[in-house]
XYZ file of C-alpha atoms in Angstrom:
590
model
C -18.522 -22.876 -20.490
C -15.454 -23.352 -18.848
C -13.072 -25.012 -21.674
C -10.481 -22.459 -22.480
C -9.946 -21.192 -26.198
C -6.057 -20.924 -27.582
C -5.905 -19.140 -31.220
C -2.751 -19.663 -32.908
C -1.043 -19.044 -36.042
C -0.063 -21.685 -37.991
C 0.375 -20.138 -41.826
C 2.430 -16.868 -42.843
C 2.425 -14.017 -40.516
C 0.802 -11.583 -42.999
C -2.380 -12.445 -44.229
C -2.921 -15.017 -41.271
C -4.533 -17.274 -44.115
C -4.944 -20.627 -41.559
C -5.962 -20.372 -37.988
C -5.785 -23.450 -35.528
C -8.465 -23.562 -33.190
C -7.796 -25.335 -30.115
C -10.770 -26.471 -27.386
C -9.228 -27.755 -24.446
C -6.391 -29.853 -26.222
C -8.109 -30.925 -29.431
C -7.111 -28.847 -32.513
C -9.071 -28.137 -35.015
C -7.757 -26.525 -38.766
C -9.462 -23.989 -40.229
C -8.386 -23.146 -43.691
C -9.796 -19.380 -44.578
C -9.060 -19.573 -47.873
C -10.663 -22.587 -49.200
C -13.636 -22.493 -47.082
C -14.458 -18.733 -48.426
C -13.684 -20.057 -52.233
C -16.130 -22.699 -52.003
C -18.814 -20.781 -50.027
C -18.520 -17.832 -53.099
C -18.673 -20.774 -56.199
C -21.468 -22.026 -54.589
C -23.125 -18.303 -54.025
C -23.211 -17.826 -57.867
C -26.210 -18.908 -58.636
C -27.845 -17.462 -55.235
C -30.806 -14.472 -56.061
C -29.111 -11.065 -55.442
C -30.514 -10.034 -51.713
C -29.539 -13.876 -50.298
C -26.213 -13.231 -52.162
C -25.593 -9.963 -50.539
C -26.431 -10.899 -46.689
C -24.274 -13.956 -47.776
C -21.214 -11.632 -48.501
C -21.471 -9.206 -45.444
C -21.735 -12.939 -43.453
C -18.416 -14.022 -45.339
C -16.920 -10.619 -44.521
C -17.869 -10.761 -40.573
C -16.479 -14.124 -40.699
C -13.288 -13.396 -42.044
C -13.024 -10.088 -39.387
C -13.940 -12.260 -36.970
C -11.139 -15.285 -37.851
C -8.811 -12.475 -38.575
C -9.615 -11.025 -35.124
C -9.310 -13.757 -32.986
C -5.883 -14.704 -34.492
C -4.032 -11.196 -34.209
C -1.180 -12.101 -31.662
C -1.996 -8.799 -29.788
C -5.378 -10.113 -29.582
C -4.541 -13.888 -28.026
C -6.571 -14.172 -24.774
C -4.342 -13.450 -21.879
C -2.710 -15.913 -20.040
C -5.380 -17.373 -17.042
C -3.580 -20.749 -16.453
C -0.041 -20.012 -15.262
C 0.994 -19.828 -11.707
C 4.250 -18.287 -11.141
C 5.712 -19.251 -7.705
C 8.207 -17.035 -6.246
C 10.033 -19.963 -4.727
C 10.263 -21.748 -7.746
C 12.664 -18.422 -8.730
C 14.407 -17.790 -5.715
C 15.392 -21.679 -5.746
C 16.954 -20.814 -9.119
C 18.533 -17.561 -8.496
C 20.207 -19.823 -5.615
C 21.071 -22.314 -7.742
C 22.789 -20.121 -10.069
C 24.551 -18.231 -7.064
C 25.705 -21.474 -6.016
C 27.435 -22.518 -9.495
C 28.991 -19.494 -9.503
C 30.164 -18.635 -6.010
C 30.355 -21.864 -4.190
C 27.636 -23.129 -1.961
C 29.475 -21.319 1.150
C 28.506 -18.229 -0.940
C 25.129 -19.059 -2.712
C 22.834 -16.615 0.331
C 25.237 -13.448 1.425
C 23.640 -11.724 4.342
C 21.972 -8.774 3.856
C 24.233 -5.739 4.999
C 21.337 -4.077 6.211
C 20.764 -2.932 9.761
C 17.195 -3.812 9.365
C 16.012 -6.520 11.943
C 18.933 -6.228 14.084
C 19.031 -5.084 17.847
C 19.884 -1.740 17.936
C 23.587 -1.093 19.340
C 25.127 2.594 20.521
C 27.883 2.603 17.737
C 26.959 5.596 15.887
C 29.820 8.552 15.806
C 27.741 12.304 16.232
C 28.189 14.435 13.639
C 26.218 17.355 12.538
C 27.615 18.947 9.547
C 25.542 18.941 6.864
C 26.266 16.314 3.724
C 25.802 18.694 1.222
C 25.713 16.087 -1.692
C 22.741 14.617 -0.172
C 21.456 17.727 0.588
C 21.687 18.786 -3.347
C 20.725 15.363 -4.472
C 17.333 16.258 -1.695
C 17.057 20.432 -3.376
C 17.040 18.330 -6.677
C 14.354 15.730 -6.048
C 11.849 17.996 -3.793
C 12.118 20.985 -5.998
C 13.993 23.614 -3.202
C 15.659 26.231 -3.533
C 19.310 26.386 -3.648
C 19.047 28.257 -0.022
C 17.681 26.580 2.419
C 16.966 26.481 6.530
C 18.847 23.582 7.629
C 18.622 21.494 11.062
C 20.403 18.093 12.331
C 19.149 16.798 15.213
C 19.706 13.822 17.317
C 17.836 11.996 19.486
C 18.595 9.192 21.356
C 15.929 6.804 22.203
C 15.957 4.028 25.504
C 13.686 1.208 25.091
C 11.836 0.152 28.847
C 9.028 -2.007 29.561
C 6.134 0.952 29.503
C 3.242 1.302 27.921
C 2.479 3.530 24.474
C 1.048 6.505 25.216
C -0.565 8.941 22.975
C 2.131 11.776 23.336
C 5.262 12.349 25.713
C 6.541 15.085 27.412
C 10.102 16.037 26.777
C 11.863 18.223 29.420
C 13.891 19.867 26.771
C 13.533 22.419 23.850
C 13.321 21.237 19.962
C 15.735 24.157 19.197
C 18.981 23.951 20.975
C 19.728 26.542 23.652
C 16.790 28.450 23.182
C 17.787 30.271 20.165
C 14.649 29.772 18.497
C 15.103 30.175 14.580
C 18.497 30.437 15.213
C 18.977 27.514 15.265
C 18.569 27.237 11.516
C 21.429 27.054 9.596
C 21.468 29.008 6.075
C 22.853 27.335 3.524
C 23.290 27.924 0.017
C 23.779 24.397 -1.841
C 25.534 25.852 -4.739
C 28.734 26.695 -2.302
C 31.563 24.065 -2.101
C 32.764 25.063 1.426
C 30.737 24.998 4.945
C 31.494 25.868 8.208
C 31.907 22.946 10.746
C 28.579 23.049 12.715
C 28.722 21.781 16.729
C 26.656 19.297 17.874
C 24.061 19.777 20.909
C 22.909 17.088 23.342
C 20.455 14.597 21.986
C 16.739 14.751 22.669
C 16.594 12.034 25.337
C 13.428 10.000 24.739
C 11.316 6.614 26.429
C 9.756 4.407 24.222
C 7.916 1.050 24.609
C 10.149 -2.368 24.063
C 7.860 -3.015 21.707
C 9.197 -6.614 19.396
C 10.419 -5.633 15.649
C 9.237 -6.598 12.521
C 11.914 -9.456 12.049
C 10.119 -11.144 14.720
C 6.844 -11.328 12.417
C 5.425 -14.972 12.059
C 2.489 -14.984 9.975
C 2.713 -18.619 8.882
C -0.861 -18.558 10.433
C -2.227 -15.873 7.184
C -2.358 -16.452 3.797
C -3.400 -13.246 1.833
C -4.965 -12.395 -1.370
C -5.034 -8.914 -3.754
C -6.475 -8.531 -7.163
C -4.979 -5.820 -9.188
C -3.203 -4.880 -12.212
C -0.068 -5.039 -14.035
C 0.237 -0.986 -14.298
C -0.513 -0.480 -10.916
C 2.479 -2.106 -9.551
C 4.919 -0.594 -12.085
C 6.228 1.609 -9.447
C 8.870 -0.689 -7.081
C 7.773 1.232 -4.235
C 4.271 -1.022 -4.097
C 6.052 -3.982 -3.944
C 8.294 -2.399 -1.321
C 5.600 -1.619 0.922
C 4.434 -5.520 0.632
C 7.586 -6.329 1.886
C 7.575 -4.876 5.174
C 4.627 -6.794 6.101
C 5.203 -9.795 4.344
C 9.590 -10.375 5.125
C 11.450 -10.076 8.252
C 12.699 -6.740 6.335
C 16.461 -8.832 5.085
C 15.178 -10.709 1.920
C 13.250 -13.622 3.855
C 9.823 -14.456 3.984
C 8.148 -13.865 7.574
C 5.488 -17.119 6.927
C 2.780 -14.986 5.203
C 1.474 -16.555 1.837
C 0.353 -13.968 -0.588
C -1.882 -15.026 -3.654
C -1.729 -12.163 -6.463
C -4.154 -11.750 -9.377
C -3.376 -9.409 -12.083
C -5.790 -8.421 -14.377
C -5.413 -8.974 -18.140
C -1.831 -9.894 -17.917
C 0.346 -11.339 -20.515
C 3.135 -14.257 -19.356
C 5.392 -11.720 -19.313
C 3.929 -9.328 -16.827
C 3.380 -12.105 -14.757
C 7.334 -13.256 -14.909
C 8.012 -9.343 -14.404
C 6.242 -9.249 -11.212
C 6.680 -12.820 -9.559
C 10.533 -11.865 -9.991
C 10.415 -8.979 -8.079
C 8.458 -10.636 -5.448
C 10.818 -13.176 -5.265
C 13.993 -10.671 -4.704
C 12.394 -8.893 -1.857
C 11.640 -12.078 -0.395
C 8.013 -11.986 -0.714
C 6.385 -16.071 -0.696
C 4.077 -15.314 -3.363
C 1.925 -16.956 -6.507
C 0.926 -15.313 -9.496
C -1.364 -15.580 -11.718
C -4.053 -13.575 -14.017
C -7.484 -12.979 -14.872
C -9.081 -12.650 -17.903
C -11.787 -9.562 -17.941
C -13.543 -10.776 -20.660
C -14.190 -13.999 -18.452
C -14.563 -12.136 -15.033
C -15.967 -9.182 -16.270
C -16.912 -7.425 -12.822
C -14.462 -6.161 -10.171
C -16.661 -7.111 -7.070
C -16.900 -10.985 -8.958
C -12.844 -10.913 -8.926
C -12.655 -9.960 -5.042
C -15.237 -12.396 -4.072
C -13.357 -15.047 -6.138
C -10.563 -14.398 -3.945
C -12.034 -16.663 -1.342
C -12.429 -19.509 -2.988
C -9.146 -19.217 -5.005
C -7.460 -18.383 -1.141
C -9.564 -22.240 0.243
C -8.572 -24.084 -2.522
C -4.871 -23.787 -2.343
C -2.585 -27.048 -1.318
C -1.408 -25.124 1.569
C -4.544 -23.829 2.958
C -4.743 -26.363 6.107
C -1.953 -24.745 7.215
C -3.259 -21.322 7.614
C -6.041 -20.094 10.483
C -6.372 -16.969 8.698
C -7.268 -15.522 5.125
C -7.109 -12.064 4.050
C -8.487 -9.387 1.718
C -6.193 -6.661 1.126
C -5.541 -3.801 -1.945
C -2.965 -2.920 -3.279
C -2.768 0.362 -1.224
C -3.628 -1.621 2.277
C -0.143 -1.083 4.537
C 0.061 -3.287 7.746
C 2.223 -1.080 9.939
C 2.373 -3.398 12.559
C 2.144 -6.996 12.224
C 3.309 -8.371 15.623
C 0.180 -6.134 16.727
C -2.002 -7.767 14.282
C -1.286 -11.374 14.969
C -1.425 -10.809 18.578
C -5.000 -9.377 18.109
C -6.129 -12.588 16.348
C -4.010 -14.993 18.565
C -7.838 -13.797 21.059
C -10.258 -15.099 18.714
C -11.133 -18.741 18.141
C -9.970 -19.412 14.540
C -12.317 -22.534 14.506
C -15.503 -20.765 14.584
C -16.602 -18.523 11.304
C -15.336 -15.248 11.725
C -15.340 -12.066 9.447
C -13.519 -9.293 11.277
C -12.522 -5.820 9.898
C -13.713 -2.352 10.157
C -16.108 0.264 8.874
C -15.403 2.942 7.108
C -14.196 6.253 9.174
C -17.099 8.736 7.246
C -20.582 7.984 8.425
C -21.475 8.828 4.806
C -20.178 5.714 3.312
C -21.323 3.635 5.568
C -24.814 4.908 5.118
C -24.187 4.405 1.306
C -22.623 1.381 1.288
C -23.237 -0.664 4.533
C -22.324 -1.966 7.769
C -19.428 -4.131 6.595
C -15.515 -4.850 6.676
C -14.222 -2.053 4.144
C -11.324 -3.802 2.047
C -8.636 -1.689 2.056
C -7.943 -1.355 5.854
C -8.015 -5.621 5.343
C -10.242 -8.030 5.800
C -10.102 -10.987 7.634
C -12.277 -14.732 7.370
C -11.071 -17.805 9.288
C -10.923 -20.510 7.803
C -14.504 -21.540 8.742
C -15.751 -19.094 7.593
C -13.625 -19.086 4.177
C -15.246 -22.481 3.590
C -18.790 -21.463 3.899
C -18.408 -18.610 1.654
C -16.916 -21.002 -0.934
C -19.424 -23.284 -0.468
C -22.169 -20.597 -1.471
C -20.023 -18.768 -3.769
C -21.647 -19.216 -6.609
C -25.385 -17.969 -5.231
C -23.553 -14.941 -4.256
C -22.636 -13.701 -7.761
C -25.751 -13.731 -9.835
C -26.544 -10.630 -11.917
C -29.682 -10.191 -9.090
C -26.778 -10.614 -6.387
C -24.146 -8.124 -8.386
C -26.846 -5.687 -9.375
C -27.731 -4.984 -5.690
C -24.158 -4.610 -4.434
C -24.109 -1.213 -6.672
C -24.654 1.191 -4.873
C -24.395 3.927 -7.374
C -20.353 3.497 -7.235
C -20.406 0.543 -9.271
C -20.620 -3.242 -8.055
C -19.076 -3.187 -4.860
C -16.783 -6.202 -3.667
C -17.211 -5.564 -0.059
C -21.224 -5.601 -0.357
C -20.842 -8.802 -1.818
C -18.666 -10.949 0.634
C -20.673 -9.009 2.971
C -24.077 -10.059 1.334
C -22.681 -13.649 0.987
C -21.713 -13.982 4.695
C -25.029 -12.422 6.090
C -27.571 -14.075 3.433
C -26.412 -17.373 4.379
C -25.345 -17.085 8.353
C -25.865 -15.674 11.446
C -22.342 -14.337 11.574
C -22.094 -10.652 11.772
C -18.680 -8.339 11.296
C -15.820 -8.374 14.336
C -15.101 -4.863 14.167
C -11.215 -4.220 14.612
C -11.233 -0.422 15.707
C -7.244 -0.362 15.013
C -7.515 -0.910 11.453
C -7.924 2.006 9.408
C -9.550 2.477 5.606
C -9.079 5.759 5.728
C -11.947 7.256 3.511
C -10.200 10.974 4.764
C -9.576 13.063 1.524
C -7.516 16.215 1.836
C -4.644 16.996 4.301
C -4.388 13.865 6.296
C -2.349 15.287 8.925
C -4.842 15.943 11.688
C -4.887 11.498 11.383
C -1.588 10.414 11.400
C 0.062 13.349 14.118
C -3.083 12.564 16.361
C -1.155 9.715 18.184
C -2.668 7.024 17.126
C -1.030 3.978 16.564
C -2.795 2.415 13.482
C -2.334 -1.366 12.092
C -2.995 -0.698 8.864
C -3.518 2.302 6.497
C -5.204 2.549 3.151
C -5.803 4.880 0.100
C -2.339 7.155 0.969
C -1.189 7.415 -3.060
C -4.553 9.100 -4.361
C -3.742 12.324 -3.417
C -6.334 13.551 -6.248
C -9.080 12.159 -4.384
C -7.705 10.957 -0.392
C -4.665 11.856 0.883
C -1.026 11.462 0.583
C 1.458 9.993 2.835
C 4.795 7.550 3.321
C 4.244 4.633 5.819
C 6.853 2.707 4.243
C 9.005 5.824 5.455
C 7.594 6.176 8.626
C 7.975 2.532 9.658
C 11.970 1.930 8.727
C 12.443 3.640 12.580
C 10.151 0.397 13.922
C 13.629 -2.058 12.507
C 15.602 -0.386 15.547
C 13.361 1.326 17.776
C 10.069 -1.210 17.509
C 7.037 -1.251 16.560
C 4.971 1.206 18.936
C 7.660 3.963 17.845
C 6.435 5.203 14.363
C 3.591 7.553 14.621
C 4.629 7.853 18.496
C 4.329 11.730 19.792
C 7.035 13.938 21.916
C 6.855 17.432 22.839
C 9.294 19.490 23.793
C 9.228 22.480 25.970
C 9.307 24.958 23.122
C 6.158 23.732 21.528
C 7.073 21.138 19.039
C 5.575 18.159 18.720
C 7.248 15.244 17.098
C 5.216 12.560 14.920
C 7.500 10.413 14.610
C 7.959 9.277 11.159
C 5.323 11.815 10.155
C 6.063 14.711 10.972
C 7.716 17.926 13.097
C 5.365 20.704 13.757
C 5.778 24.184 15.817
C 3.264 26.238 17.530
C 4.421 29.395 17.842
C 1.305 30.739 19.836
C 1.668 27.464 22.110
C -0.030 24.218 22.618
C -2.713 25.465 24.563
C -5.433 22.739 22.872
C -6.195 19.584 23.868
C -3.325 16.845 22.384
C -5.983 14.126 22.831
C -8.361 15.388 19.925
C -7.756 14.718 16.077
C -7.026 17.730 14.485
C -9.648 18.417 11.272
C -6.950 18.946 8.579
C -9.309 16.348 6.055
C -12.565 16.545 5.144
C -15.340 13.942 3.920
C -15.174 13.016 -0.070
C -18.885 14.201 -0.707
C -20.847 16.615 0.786
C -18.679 17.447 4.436
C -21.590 17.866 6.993
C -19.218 18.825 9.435
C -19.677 15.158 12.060
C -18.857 12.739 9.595
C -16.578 11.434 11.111
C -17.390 12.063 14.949
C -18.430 8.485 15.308
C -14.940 7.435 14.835
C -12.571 10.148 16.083
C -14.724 11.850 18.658
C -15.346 15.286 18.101
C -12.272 16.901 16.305
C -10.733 20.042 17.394
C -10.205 23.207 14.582
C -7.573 22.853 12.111
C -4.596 25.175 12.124
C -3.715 25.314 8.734
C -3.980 28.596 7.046
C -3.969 30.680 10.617
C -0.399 31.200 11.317
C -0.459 29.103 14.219
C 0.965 25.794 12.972
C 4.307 25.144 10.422
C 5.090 21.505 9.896
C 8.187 19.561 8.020
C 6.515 16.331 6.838
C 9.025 13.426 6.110
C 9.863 12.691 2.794
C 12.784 10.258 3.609
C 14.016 7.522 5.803
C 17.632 5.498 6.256
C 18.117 2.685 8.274
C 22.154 2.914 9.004
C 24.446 0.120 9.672
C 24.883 0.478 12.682
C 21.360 0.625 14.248
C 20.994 4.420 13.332
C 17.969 5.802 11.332
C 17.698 9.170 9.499
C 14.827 11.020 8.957
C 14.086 13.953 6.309
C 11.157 15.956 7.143
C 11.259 18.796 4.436
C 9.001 21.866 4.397
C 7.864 24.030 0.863
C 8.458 27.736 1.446
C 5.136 28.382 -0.933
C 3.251 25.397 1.126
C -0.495 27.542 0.971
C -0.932 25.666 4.606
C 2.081 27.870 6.107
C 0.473 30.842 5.486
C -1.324 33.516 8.207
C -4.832 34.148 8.042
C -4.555 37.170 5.831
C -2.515 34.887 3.064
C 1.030 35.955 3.944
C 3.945 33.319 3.773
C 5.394 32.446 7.093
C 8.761 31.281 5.300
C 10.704 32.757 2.821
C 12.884 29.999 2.457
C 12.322 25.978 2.039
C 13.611 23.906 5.101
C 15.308 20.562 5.596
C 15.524 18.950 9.431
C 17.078 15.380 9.830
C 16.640 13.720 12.677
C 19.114 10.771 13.581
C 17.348 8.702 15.874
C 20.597 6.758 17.724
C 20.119 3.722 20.654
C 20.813 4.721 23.928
């Protein structure tokens, strides 16, 4: 039945004595108290058993009445849509009473989006603030290793190649670990340190993300209120989804939140709305749409039926998690495939394993992508594809999977079949994810990098703020220097002391499969991997932990290493640090 049911009070708070029950529009009062009184006259003269099952009846109806009519127990809201231009227009509005309409939209004094420009003044003493405000946040000790390094980047019309060789050493003048400055945080005063010549890099003049346009894709993700508590999620959306300065880069995103009250819903279509995001919220009700793999699947017909949807070639699956690193990448992918013919394009999962378990389909979280065609035909069917036959078979002994059924849906009704998209990545890896993002690769999307309990951890949002100055081939890009660093950039800085004398093309096996690691799960997709260093003495790395884009077209980058990091250790166990480390690279324009 689709009528919705509204409960609300209508007599004193307390004892909730009256309850208005509305059906669609059409009220009807239900007064507890005179309905019980006359029920129990009238049971007076009722033999004892009948009089009994009569009472516990009377009871369960009162629970139930009492129940339904509980404020914390309202149903939660399923029919508002919160649009995020609806706010902005009225933050702008407000801005304009108060500031004048020259004033209403200040520019963003962010860097962000701008071509880079060689104004940045080289400096390399340490801010030691920032540098206790860093000990603070990461845990370090109050002594630390300490290295500022610059490197100055020139954009040229070549191609992006899986690593670069530098002609120069990480570690100025040779001095190895001497370069390293000890410093004890605690201390007021600091020596003035000298600055060496910049690491003088190539990279591609690959376009930035203010030049996204993805008024072509309109995007849907179902998940819930708590999730998204942390700003960073929402932050991440942004990148992909705003020209990185407030403004919306074209893409539509439609957001479902499970079980969420009006105000959850206001919470998170305002935040939307300040980072620029073009957005509509709404909820779902869990005791309507009971299964997860129903709720993605009704993403498709929720994304079709929107007034805007004739606009839009292109309609997307995401979670939460999903991070499009590089959009102008992604559009120009799709920019090759006829949008007027059915398509459903994605990728498989990386570990043979799950797609043995759970098929030969587009895995959600590295996004998945229907044209409009084929949007249609899925709606059209939709509701064959969701019977309890149709949801039981889609479990695969994880639970009902969405995935299996817009995968089900598509195949049991077409002859289309999955465009795989080898540059988007779901990223079933679980462990140390590092042998995947310093491999060189130059992903379009990443998934599943907050669940460090059960995948793997990592910062794209980080890694990407280089791509506002240096473009969007440049984070995850590779340069090695002549003293055996290698540079992911964004990632990572790692030294081999023994050398580099392996083969830089090969994935390194830092992760391992979720279930049962056979050893080639994942040879299909990476190619036979080479042995992982960790643990052998070979291999210390200073993972970033924080990026800056700088007013003037500079970006800082803190890669930060853990003295008692179990990775850093020899093959007999022994520490190869004894203090924690800080390097920050300032990547400058040439």
């Amino acid at each position: 039945m689709d009528a919705h049911f509204r409960y609300q009070q209508v007599g004193p708070k307390r004892n909730h004595p009256r309850a208005t029950l509305q059906l669609g529009r059409l009220p009807i009062n239900i007064d507890v108290r005179s309905k019980l009184r006359s029920l129990i006259q009238r049971a007076g003269g009722i033999p004892s058993p009948l009089m009994r099952v009569l009472r516990i009846a009377a009871l369960v109806l009162i629970f139930l009445l009492l129940y339904l009519n509980l404020p914390s127990m309202r149903p939660y809201t399923t029919d508002l849509v919160l649009k995020t231009s609806d706010l902005r227009d009225v933050a702008a509005a407000a801005k304009s009473m108060i500031l004048g309409d020259n004033d209403a939209l200040p520019a963003n004094d962010s860097a962000r989006g701008a071509h880079p420009t060689p104004k940045h003044v080289i400096n390399c003493n340490p801010d030691i603030g920032a540098l206790r405000e860093i000990r603070d946040r990461y845990e370090l000790g109050d002594e630390i290793e300490y290295l500022k390094r610059y490197v100055r980047f020139s954009r040229e019309p070549i191609e992006r190649q899986s690593y670069t060789v530098l002609q120069q050493s990480f570690l100025p003048d040779g001095e190895g670990d001497k370069s390293f400055r000890m410093l004890r945080l605690s201390r007021s005063q600091h020596d003035e340190e000298e600055c060496h010549n910049p690491l003088e890099v190539t990279v591609p003049q690959s376009r930035f993300p203010a030049d996204v346009d993805l008024s072509d894709f309109m995007f849907a993700i179902s998940t819930t209120f708590k999730r998204l508590a942390s700003p960073r999620t929402i932050q991440e959306w942004s990148f992909w989804l705003t020209d990185g300065n407030g403004r919306s880069n074209g893409g539509k995103l439609l957001l479902r939140l499970l079980d969420a009250s009006e105000p959850d819903l206001l919470d998170v279509a305002q935040r939307l709305a300040d980072a620029g995001i073009d957005a509509e919220v709404s909820a779902w009700d869990s005791r309507i749409e009971k299964e997860m793999a129903v709720r993605y699947l009704n993403l498709v017909p929720l994304l079709i039926s929107h007034e805007s949807s004739y606009a839009k070639k292109w309609f997307v699956l995401c979670d939460d998690d999903t991070f499009f690193t590089a959009m102008n990448k992604v559009i120009a992918r799709f920019k090759r495939y006829d949008h007027t013919k059915p398509i459903y394009a994605g990728t498989l999962s990386e570990d043979m394993a799950a797609v043995k378990t759970h098929g030969s389909q587009a895995f959600g979280g590295a996004g998945v992508f229907l044209s409009r065609p084929m949007a249609r035909i899925i709606s059209s069917v939709h509701e064959s594809c969701r019977t309890r036959a149709k949801i039981k078979q889609s479990n695969t002994g994880w639970g009902p999977q969405g995935d299996i059924l817009l995968r089900m849906c598509i195949y049991d009704n077409t002859d289309i079949r999955l465009t795989h998209l080898r540059d988007l990545w779901q990223l079933d890896i679980s462990g140390d994810a590092s042998g995947f993002y310093e491999s060189g690769l130059q992903p379009y999307s990443v998934h599943h990098f907050k669940s460090p309990r059960l995948w793997h951890s990592a910062y794209p949002l980080n890694t990407t703020k280089i791509a506002y100055t240096c473009g969007e081939d440049c984070p995850y890009q590779r340069f090695v220097t002549t003293d055996n660093f290698v540079i992911s950039n964004g990632y990572s800085i790692a030294q081999y002391s023994n050398g580099i004398d392996f083969d830089l093309e090969q994935v390194e096996r830092t992760f391992h499969a979720l279930q049962h690691d056979k050893g080639w799960d994942f040879d299909y997709t990476y190619g036979p991997q080479r042995p992982s260093l960790l643990k052998t003495g070979k291999k210390i790395a200073w993972e970033l932990r924080e990026s800056q884009n700088m007013e003037d077209g500079s970006v800082s980058q803190v890669y930060i290493r853990k003295k008692d990091d179990k990775r850093w250790t020899t093959k007999e166990g022994r520490l190869m640090k004894v203090l924690d480390g800080v390097i920050e690279l300032v990547w400058i324009p040439a």
